[in-house]
mmCIF file with all atom_site columns, C-alpha atoms in Angstrom:
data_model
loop_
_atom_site.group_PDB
_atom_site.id
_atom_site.type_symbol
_atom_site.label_atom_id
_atom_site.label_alt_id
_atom_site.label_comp_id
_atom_site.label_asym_id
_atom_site.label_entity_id
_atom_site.label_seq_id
_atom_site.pdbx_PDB_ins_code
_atom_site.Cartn_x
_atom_site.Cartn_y
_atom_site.Cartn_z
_atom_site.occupancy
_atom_site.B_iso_or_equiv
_atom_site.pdbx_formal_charge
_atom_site.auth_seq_id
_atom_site.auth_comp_id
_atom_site.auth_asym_id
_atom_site.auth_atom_id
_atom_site.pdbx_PDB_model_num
ATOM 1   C CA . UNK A 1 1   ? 31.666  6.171   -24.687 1.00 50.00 ? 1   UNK A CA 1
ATOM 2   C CA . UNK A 1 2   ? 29.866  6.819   -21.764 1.00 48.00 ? 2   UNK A CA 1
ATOM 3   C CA . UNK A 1 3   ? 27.033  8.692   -22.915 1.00 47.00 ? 3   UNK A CA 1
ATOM 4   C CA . UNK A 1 4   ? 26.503  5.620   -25.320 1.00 42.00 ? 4   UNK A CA 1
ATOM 5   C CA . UNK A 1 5   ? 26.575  3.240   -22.571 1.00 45.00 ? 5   UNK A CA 1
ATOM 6   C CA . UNK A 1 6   ? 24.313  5.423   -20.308 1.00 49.00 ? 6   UNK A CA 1
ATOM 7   C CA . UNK A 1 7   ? 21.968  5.871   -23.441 1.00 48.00 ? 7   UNK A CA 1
ATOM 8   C CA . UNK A 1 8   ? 22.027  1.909   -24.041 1.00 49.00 ? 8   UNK A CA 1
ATOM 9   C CA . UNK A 1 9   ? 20.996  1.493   -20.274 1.00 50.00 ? 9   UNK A CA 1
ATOM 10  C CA . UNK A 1 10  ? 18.207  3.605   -20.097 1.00 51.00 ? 10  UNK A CA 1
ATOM 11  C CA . UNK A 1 11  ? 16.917  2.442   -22.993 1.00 53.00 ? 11  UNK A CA 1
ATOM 12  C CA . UNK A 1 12  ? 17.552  -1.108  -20.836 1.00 53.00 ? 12  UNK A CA 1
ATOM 13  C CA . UNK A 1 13  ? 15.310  -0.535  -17.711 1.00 58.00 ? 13  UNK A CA 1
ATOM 14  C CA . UNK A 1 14  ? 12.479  1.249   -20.222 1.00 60.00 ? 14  UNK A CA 1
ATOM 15  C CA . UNK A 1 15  ? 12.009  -2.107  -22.108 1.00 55.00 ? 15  UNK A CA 1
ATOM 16  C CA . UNK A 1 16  ? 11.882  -3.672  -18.599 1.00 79.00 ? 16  UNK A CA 1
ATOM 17  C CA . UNK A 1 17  ? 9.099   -1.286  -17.227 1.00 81.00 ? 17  UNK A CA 1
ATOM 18  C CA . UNK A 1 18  ? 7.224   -1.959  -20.588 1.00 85.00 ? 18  UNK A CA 1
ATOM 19  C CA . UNK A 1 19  ? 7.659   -5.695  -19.923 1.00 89.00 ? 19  UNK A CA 1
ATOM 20  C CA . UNK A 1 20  ? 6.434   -5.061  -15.973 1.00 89.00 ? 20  UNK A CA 1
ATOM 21  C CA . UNK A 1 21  ? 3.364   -2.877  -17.341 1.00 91.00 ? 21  UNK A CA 1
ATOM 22  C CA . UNK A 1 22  ? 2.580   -5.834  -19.594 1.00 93.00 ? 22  UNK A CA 1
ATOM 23  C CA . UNK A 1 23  ? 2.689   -7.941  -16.914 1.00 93.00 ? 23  UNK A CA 1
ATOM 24  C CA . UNK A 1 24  ? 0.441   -5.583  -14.279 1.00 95.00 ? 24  UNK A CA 1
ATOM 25  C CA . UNK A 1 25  ? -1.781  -4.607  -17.450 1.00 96.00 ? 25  UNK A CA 1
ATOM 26  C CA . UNK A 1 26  ? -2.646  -8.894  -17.499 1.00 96.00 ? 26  UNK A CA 1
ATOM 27  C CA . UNK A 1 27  ? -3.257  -9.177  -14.258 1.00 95.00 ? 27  UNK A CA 1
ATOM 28  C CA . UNK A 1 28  ? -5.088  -6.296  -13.219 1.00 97.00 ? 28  UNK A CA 1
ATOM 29  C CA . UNK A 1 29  ? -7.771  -7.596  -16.301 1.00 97.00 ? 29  UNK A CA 1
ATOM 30  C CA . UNK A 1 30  ? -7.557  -10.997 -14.373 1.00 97.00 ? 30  UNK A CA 1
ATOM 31  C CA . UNK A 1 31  ? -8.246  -9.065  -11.186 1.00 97.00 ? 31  UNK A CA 1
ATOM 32  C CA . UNK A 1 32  ? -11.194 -7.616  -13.166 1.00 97.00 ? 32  UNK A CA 1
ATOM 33  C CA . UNK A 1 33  ? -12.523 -10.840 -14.041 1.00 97.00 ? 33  UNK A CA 1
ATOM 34  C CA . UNK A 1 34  ? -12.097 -12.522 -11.130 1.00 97.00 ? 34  UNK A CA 1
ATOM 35  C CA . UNK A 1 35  ? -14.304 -10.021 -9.073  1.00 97.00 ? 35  UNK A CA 1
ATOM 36  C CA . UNK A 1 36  ? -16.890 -9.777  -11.715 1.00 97.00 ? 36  UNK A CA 1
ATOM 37  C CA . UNK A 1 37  ? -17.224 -13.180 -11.030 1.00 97.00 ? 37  UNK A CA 1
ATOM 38  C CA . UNK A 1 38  ? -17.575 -12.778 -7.361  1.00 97.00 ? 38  UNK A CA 1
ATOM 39  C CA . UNK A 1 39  ? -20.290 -10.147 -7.862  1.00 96.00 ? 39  UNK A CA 1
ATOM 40  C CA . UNK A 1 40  ? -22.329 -12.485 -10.637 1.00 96.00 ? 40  UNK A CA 1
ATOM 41  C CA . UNK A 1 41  ? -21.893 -15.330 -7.777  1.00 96.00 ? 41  UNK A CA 1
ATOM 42  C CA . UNK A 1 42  ? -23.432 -12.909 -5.152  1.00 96.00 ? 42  UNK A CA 1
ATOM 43  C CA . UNK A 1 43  ? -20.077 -14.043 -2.656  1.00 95.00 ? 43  UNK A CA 1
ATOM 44  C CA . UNK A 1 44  ? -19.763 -9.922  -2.867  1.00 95.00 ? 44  UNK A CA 1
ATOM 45  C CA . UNK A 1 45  ? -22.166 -6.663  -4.105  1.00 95.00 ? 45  UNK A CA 1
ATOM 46  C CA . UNK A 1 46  ? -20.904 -4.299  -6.139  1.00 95.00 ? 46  UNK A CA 1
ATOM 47  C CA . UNK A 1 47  ? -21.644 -1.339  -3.422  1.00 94.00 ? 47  UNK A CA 1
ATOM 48  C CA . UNK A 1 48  ? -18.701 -3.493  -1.496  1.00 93.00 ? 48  UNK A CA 1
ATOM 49  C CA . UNK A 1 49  ? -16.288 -2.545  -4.083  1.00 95.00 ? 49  UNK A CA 1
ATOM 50  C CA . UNK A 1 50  ? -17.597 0.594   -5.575  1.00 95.00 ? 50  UNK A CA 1
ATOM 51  C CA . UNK A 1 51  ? -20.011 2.868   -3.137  1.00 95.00 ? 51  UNK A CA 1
ATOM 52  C CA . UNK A 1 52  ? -20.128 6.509   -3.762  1.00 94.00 ? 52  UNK A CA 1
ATOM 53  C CA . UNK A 1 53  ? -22.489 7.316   -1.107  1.00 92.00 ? 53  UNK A CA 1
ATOM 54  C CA . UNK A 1 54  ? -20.649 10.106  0.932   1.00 91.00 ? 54  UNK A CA 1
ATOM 55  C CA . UNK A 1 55  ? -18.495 11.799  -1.994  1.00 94.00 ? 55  UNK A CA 1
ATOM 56  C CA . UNK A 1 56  ? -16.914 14.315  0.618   1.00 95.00 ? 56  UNK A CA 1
ATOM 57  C CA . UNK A 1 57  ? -15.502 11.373  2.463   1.00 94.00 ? 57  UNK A CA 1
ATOM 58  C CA . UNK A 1 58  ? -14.354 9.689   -0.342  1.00 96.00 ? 58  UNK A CA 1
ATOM 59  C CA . UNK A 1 59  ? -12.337 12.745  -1.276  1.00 97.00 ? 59  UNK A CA 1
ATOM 60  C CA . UNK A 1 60  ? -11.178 13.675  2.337   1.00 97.00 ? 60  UNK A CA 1
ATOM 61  C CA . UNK A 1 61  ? -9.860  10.079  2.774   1.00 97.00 ? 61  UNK A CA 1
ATOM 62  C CA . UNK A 1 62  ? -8.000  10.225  -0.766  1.00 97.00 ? 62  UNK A CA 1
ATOM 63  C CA . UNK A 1 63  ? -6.258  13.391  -0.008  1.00 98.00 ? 63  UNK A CA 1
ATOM 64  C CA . UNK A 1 64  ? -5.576  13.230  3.858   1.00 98.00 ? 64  UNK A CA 1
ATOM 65  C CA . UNK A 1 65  ? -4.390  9.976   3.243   1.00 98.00 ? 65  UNK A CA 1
ATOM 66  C CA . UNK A 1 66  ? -2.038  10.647  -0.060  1.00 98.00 ? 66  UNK A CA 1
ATOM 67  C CA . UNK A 1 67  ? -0.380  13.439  1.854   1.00 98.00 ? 67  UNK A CA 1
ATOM 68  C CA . UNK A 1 68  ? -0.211  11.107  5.185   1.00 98.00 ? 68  UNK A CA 1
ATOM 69  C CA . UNK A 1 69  ? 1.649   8.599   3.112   1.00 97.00 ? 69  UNK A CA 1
ATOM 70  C CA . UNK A 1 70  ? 3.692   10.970  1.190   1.00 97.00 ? 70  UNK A CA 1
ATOM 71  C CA . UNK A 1 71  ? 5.308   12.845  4.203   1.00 97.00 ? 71  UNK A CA 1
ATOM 72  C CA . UNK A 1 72  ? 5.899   9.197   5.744   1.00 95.00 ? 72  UNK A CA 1
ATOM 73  C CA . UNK A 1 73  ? 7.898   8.866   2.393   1.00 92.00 ? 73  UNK A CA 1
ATOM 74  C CA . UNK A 1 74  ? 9.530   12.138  2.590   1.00 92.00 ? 74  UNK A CA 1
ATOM 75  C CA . UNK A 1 75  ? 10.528  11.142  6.397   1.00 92.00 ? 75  UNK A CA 1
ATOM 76  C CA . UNK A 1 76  ? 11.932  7.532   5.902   1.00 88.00 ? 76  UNK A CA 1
ATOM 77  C CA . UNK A 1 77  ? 14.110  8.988   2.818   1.00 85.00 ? 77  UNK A CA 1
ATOM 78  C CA . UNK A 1 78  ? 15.416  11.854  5.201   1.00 86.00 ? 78  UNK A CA 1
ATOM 79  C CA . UNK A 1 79  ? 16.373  9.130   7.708   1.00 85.00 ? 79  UNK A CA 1
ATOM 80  C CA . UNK A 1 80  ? 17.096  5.924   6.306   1.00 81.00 ? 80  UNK A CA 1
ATOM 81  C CA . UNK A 1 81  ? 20.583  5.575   4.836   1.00 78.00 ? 81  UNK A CA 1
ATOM 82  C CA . UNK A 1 82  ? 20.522  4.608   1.464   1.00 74.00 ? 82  UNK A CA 1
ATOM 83  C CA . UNK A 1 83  ? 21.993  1.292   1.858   1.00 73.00 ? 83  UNK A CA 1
ATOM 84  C CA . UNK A 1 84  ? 19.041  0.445   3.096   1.00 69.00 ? 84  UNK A CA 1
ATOM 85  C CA . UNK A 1 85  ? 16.770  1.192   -0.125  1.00 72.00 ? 85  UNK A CA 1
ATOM 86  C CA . UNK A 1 86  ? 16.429  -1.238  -2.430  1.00 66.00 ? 86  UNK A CA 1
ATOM 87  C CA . UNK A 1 87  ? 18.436  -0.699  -5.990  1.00 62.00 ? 87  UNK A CA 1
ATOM 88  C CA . UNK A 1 88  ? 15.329  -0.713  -8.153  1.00 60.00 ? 88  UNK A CA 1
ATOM 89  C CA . UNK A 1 89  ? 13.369  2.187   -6.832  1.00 59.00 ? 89  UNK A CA 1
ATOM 90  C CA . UNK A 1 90  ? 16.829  4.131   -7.767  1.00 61.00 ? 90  UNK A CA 1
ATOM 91  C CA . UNK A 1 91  ? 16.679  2.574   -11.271 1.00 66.00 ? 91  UNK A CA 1
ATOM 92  C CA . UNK A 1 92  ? 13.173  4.271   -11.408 1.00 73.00 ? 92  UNK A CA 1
ATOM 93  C CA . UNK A 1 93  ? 14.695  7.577   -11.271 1.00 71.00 ? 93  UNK A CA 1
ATOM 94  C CA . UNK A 1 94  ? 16.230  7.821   -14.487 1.00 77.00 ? 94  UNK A CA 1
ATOM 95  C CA . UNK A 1 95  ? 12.629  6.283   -16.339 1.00 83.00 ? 95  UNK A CA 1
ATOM 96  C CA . UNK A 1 96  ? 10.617  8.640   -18.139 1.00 87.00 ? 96  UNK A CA 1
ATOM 97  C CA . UNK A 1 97  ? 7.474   10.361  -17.315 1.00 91.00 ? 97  UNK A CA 1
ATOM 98  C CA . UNK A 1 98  ? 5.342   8.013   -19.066 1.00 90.00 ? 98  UNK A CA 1
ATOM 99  C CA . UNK A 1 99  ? 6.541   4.886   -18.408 1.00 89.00 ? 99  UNK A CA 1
ATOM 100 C CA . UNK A 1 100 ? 6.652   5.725   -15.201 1.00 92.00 ? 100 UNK A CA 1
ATOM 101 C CA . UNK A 1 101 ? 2.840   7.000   -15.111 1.00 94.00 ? 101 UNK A CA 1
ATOM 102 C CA . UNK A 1 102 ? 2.147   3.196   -17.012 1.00 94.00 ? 102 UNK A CA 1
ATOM 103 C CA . UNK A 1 103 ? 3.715   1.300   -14.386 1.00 93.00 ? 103 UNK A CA 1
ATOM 104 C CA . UNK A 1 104 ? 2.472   2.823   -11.405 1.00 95.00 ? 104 UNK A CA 1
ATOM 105 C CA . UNK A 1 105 ? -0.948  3.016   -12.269 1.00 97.00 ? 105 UNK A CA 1
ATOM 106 C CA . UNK A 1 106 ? -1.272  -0.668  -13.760 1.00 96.00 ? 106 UNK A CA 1
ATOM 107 C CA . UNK A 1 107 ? 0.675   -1.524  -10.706 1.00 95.00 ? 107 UNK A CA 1
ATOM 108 C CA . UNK A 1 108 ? -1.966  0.345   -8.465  1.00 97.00 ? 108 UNK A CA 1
ATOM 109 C CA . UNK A 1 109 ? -4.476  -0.956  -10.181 1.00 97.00 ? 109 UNK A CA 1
ATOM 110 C CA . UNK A 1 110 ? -3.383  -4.916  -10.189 1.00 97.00 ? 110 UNK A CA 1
ATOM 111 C CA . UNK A 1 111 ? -2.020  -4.815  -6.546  1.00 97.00 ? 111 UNK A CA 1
ATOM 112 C CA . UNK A 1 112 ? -5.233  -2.988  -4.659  1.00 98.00 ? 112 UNK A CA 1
ATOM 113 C CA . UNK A 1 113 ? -8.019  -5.515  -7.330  1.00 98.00 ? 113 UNK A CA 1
ATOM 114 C CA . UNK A 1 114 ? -5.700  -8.031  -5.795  1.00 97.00 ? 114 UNK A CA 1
ATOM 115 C CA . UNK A 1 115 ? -4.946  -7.448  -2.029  1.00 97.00 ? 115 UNK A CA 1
ATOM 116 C CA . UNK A 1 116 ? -8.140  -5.295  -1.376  1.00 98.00 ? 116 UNK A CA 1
ATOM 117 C CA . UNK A 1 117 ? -10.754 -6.226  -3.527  1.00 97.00 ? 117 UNK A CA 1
ATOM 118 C CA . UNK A 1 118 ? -10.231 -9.780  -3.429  1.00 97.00 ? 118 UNK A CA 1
ATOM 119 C CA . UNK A 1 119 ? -8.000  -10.444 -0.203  1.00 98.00 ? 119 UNK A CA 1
ATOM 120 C CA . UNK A 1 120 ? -9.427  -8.361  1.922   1.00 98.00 ? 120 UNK A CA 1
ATOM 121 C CA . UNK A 1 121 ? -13.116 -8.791  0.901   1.00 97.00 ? 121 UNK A CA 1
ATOM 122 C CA . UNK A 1 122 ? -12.589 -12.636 1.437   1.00 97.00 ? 122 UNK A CA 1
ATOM 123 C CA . UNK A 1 123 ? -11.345 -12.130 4.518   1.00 97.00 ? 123 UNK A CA 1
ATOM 124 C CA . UNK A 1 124 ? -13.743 -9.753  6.049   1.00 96.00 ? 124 UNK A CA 1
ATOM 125 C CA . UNK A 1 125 ? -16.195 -12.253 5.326   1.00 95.00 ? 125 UNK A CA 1
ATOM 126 C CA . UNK A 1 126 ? -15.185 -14.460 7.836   1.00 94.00 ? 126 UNK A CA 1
ATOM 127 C CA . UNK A 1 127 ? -13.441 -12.351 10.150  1.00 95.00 ? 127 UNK A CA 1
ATOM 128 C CA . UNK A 1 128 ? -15.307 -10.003 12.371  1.00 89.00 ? 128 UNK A CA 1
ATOM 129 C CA . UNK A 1 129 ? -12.565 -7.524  13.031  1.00 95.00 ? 129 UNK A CA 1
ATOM 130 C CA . UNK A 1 130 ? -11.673 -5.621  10.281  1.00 97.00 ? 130 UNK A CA 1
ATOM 131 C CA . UNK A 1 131 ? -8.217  -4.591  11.523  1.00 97.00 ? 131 UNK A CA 1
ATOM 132 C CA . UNK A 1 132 ? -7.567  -8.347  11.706  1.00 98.00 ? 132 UNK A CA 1
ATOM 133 C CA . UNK A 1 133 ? -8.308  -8.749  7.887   1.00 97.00 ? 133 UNK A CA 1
ATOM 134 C CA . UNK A 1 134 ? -6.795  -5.508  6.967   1.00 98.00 ? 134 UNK A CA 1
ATOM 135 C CA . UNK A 1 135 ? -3.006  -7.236  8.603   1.00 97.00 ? 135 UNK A CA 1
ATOM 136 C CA . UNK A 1 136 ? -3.738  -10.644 7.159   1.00 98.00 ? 136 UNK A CA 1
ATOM 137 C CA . UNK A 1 137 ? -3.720  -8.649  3.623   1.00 98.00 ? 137 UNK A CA 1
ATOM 138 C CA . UNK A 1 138 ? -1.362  -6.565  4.832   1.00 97.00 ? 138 UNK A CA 1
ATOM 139 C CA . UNK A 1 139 ? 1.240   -9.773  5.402   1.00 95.00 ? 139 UNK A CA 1
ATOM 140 C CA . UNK A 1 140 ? 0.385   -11.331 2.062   1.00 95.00 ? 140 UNK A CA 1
ATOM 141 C CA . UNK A 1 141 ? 1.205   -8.066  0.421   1.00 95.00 ? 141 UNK A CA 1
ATOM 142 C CA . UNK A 1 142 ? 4.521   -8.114  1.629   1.00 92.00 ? 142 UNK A CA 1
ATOM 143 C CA . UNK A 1 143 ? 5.332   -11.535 0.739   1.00 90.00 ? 143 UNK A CA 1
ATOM 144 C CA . UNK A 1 144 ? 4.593   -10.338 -3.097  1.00 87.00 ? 144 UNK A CA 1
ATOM 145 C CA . UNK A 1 145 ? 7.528   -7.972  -2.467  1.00 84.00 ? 145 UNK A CA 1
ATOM 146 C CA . UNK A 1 146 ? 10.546  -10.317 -2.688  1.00 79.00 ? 146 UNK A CA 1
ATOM 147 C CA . UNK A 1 147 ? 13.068  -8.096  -3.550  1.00 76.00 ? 147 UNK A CA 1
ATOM 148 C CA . UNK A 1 148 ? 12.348  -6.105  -0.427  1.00 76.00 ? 148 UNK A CA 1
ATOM 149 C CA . UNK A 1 149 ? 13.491  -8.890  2.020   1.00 76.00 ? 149 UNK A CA 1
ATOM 150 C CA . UNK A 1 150 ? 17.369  -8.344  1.939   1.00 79.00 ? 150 UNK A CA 1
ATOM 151 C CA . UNK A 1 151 ? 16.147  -4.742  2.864   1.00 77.00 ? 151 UNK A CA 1
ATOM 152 C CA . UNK A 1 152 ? 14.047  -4.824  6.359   1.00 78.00 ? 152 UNK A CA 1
ATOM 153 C CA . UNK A 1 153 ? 13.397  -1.253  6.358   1.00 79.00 ? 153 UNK A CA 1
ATOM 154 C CA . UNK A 1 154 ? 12.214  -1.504  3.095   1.00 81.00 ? 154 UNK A CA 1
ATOM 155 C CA . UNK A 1 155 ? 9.450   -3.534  4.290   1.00 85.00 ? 155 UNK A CA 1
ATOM 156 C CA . UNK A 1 156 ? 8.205   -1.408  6.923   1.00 84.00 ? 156 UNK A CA 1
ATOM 157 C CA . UNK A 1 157 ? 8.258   0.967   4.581   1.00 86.00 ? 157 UNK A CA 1
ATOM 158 C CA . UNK A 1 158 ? 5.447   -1.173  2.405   1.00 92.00 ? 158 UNK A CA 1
ATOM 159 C CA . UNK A 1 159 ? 3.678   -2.180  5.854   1.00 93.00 ? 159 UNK A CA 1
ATOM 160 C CA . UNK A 1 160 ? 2.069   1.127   6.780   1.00 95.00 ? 160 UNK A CA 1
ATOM 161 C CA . UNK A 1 161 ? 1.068   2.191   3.567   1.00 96.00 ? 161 UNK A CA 1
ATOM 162 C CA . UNK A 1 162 ? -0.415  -1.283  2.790   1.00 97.00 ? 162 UNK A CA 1
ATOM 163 C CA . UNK A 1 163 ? -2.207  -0.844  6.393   1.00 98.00 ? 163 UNK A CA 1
ATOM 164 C CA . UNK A 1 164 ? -3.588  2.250   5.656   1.00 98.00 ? 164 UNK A CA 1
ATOM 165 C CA . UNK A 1 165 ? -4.608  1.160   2.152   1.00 98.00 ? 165 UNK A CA 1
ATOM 166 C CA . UNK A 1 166 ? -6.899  -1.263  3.591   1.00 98.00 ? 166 UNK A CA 1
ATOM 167 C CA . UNK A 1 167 ? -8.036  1.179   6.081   1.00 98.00 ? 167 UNK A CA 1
ATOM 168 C CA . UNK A 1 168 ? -9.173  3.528   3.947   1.00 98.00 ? 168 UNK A CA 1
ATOM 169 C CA . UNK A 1 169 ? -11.005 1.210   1.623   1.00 98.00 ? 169 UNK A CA 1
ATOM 170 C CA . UNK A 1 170 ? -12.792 -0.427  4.511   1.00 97.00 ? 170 UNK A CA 1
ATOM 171 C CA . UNK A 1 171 ? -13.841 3.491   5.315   1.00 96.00 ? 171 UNK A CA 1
ATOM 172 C CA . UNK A 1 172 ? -14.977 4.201   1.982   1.00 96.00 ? 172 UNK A CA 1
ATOM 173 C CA . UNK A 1 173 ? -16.379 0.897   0.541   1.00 96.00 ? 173 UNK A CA 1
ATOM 174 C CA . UNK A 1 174 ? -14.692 2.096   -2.924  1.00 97.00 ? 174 UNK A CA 1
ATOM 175 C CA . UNK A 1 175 ? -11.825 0.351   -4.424  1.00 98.00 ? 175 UNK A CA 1
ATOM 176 C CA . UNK A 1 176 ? -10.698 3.689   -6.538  1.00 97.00 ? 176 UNK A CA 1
ATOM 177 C CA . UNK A 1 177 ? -9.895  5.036   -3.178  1.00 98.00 ? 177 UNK A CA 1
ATOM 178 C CA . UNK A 1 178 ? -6.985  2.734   -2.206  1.00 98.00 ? 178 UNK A CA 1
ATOM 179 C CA . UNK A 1 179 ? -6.079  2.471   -6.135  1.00 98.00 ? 179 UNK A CA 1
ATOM 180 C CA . UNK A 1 180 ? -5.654  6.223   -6.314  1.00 98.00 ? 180 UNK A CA 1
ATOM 181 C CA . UNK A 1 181 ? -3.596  6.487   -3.287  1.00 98.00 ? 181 UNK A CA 1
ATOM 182 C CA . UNK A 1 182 ? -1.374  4.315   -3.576  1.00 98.00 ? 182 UNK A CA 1
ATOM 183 C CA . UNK A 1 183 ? -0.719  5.776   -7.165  1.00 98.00 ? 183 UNK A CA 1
ATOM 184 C CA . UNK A 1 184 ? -0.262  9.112   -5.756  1.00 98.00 ? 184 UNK A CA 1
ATOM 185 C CA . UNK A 1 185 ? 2.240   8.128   -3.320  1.00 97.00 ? 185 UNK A CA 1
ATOM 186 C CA . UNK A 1 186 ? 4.155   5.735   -5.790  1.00 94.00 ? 186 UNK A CA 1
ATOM 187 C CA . UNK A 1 187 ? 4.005   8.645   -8.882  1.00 95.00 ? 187 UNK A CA 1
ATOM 188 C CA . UNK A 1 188 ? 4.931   11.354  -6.543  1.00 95.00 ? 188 UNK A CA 1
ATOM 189 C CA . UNK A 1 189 ? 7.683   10.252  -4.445  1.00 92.00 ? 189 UNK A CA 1
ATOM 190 C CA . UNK A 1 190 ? 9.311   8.823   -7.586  1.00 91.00 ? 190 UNK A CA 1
ATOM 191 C CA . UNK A 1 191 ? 9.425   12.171  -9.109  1.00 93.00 ? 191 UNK A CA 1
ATOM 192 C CA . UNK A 1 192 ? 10.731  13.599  -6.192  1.00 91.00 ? 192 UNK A CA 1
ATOM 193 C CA . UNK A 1 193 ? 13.749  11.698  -6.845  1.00 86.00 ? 193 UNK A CA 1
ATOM 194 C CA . UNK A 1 194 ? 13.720  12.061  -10.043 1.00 88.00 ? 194 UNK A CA 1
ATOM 195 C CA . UNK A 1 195 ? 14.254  15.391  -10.334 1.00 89.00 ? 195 UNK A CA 1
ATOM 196 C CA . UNK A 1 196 ? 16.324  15.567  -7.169  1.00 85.00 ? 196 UNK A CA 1
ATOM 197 C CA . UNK A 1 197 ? 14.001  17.563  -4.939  1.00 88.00 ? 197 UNK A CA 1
ATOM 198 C CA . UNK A 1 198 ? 14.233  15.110  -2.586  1.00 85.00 ? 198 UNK A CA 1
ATOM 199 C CA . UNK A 1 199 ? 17.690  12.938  -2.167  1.00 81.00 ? 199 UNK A CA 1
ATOM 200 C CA . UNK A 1 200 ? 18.783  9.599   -0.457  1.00 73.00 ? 200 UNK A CA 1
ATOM 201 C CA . UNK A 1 201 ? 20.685  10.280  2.654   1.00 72.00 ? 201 UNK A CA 1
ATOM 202 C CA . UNK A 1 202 ? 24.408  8.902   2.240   1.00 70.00 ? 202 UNK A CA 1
#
């Protein structure tokens, strides 16, 4: 009875992930849209969002700062309790491979269009400190997080990556820099759990 139960509920949170990828996979084409329009409208140039023209610090940023983020991860698990981690990133751990690889990548790619491409952009055009634009985002991307707010720690634990996101895309002038990162540190952490390499302290 059990198994039958446990079978019903993964099959449960896998229709929901395929309902959340929906949802990411619309808005990240909205997110397309929206800063094609920008570019069309000259308000931003396309080298703003996709400039490849230092390729070895486009990679150095994307893997200094995956692993950066990733130990942070690793760290905060080790010593945060897990009363303090909000229920759905455990619900993540029994998801599959792919739907997990679906949801984090439309969710990468919906949140950075969003918060970085468009946020950010906007606001470095009328602020003259970056790090000042790059918290203002940083703010607003918390408040999209909801269901982190009964969970404080879980919100600093969205704060520095979301700091360092922007950092590294104002660094690199390339959106697929942020996107990737924050896809890497999503995917692998996950997985981690999943296969119980790393564990929730008790």
């Amino acid at each position: 009875m059990s198994t039958v139960q446990n079978h019903s509920k993964v099959e449960k949170e896998e229709l929901n992930l395929k309902d959340a990828v929906f949802v990411f996979a619309s808005f990240t084409l909205m997110g397309v849209a929206a800063i094609t329009l920008l570019i069309i409208f000259d308000v931003l140039t396309l080298d703003q969002f996709l400039s490849f023209h230092n390729p070895s610090t486009l990679m150095t940023m994307t893997v200094t700062t995956t692993i950066g983020l990733i130990l942070f991860g690793i760290l905060l698990t080790i010593l945060i309790p897990s009363h303090h981690i909000d229920n759905q990133n455990k619900q993540y751990q029994t998801s599959s491979i792919s739907a997990l690889l679906s949801l984090f990548l439309f969710g990468s790619l919906f949140e950075e269009l969003l918060f970085r491409g468009i946020v950010q952009n906007l606001l470095l055009l009328y602020i003259e400190k970056s790090w000042v634009g790059i918290f203002i985002t940083s703010l607003l991307f918390l408040a999209l997080h909801v269901q982190y707010f009964k969970k404080p720690l879980m919100l600093f634990n969205i704060l520095l990556p979301s700091l360092a996101f922007g950092w590294v895309y104002v660094k690199t002038s390339n959106i697929l820099v942020p996107i990737i990162v924050h896809f890497l540190l999503n995917f692998v952490i996950t997985i981690l759990f999943k296969y119980r390499i790393l564990k929730l302290k008790s």
